[in-house]
mmCIF file of C-alpha atoms in Angstrom:
data_model
loop_
_atom_site.group_PDB
_atom_site.id
_atom_site.type_symbol
_atom_site.label_atom_id
_atom_site.label_comp_id
_atom_site.label_asym_id
_atom_site.label_seq_id
_atom_site.Cartn_x
_atom_site.Cartn_y
_atom_site.Cartn_z
ATOM 1 C CA GLU A 1 82.575 84.595 111.507
ATOM 2 C CA ASP A 2 85.087 82.914 109.541
ATOM 3 C CA GLN A 3 83.272 82.564 105.936
ATOM 4 C CA LYS A 4 85.295 80.050 104.039
ATOM 5 C CA GLU A 5 84.517 79.188 100.258
ATOM 6 C CA TYR A 6 86.174 77.119 97.674
ATOM 7 C CA CYS A 7 88.895 79.404 95.804
ATOM 8 C CA ASP A 8 91.169 78.796 92.994
ATOM 9 C CA LEU A 9 94.370 80.268 94.492
ATOM 10 C CA GLU A 10 95.489 81.888 91.257
ATOM 11 C CA THR A 11 92.327 83.917 91.121
ATOM 12 C CA LEU A 12 93.320 85.213 94.580
ATOM 13 C CA ILE A 13 96.766 85.917 93.241
ATOM 14 C CA ASP A 14 95.461 87.825 90.496
ATOM 15 C CA ALA A 15 93.126 89.743 92.848
ATOM 16 C CA ALA A 16 96.076 90.677 94.968
ATOM 17 C CA ILE A 17 98.351 91.403 91.887
ATOM 18 C CA GLU A 18 95.673 93.813 90.607
ATOM 19 C CA TRP A 19 95.485 95.630 93.854
ATOM 20 C CA ILE A 20 98.929 96.303 94.682
ATOM 21 C CA GLY A 21 99.915 96.558 90.919
ATOM 22 C CA PRO A 22 100.014 100.445 90.728
ATOM 23 C CA ALA A 23 102.547 100.642 93.978
ATOM 24 C CA ALA A 24 104.661 98.038 92.211
ATOM 25 C CA LYS A 25 104.700 100.130 88.812
ATOM 26 C CA LYS A 26 105.430 103.481 90.563
ATOM 27 C CA ALA A 27 108.411 101.532 92.201
ATOM 28 C CA ASN A 28 109.602 100.146 89.101
ATOM 29 C CA ILE A 29 109.191 96.874 89.933
ATOM 30 C CA GLN A 30 107.591 93.823 87.935
ATOM 31 C CA ILE A 31 105.182 91.352 89.696
ATOM 32 C CA LYS A 32 105.160 87.984 87.705
ATOM 33 C CA LYS A 33 103.142 84.614 88.891
ATOM 34 C CA GLN A 34 104.429 81.272 87.942
ATOM 35 C CA ILE A 35 101.605 78.649 88.353
ATOM 36 C CA LYS A 36 102.633 75.110 88.131
ATOM 37 C CA ALA A 37 99.301 73.485 89.474
ATOM 38 C CA LYS A 38 95.902 74.454 89.340
ATOM 39 C CA THR A 39 94.810 74.509 93.188
ATOM 40 C CA VAL A 40 91.593 75.022 94.848
ATOM 41 C CA ALA A 41 91.364 75.275 98.298
ATOM 42 C CA LEU A 42 88.775 76.131 101.099
ATOM 43 C CA VAL A 43 89.813 79.491 102.651
ATOM 44 C CA ASN A 44 88.482 82.806 103.840
ATOM 45 C CA ARG A 45 88.873 84.681 100.592
ATOM 46 C CA ILE A 46 89.065 88.037 102.197
ATOM 47 C CA LYS A 47 91.871 86.883 104.413
ATOM 48 C CA VAL A 48 94.098 85.122 101.949
ATOM 49 C CA GLU A 49 93.749 87.962 99.346
ATOM 50 C CA GLN A 50 94.877 90.308 102.459
ATOM 51 C CA VAL A 51 97.940 88.065 103.211
ATOM 52 C CA LEU A 52 98.936 87.915 99.567
ATOM 53 C CA ILE A 53 98.665 91.741 99.423
ATOM 54 C CA ASN A 54 100.838 92.017 102.460
ATOM 55 C CA LEU A 55 103.520 89.596 101.242
ATOM 56 C CA ILE A 56 103.807 91.534 97.833
ATOM 57 C CA LYS A 57 104.089 94.717 99.571
ATOM 58 C CA ASN A 58 106.603 93.711 101.814
ATOM 59 C CA SER A 59 108.497 92.407 98.663
ATOM 60 C CA ILE A 60 108.272 95.496 96.832
ATOM 61 C CA ASP A 61 109.528 97.495 100.117
ATOM 62 C CA ALA A 62 112.244 95.319 100.475
ATOM 63 C CA ILE A 63 113.457 95.835 97.021
ATOM 64 C CA SER A 64 112.738 99.630 97.193
ATOM 65 C CA GLU A 65 115.330 99.946 100.323
ATOM 66 C CA THR A 66 117.849 98.421 98.339
ATOM 67 C CA GLY A 67 118.163 101.656 96.395
ATOM 68 C CA LYS A 68 118.547 100.359 92.764
ATOM 69 C CA LYS A 69 117.410 102.521 90.060
ATOM 70 C CA GLU A 70 116.423 99.654 87.720
ATOM 71 C CA GLY A 71 113.636 98.160 89.939
ATOM 72 C CA GLY A 72 113.317 94.553 90.345
ATOM 73 C CA GLN A 73 111.035 91.667 90.429
ATOM 74 C CA VAL A 74 108.662 89.978 92.719
ATOM 75 C CA LEU A 75 107.830 86.406 91.778
ATOM 76 C CA ILE A 76 104.637 84.623 93.216
ATOM 77 C CA GLY A 77 103.688 81.152 92.391
ATOM 78 C CA ILE A 78 101.990 77.915 93.055
ATOM 79 C CA SER A 79 103.374 74.351 92.756
ATOM 80 C CA LYS A 80 102.924 71.127 93.668
ATOM 81 C CA SER A 81 105.078 68.938 96.059
ATOM 82 C CA ASP A 82 104.765 65.383 96.469
#
């Protein structure tokens, strides 16, 4: 069953960053967020968190594959478009 609830998307991003943070730190990669609009959406919280974790993990993997010793940065954000 697809259980949906109203969620603040920044809260979901924070949860994903908290979960994947140790892997990013180990790879010397900073995760930064840029929230330009407070957004609440009717979503399946677990599925959205998993998608965010996967996106961030894929970004970490891609940066790590470059072989740069200084690490890198992942930026995840929310903005409003007209």
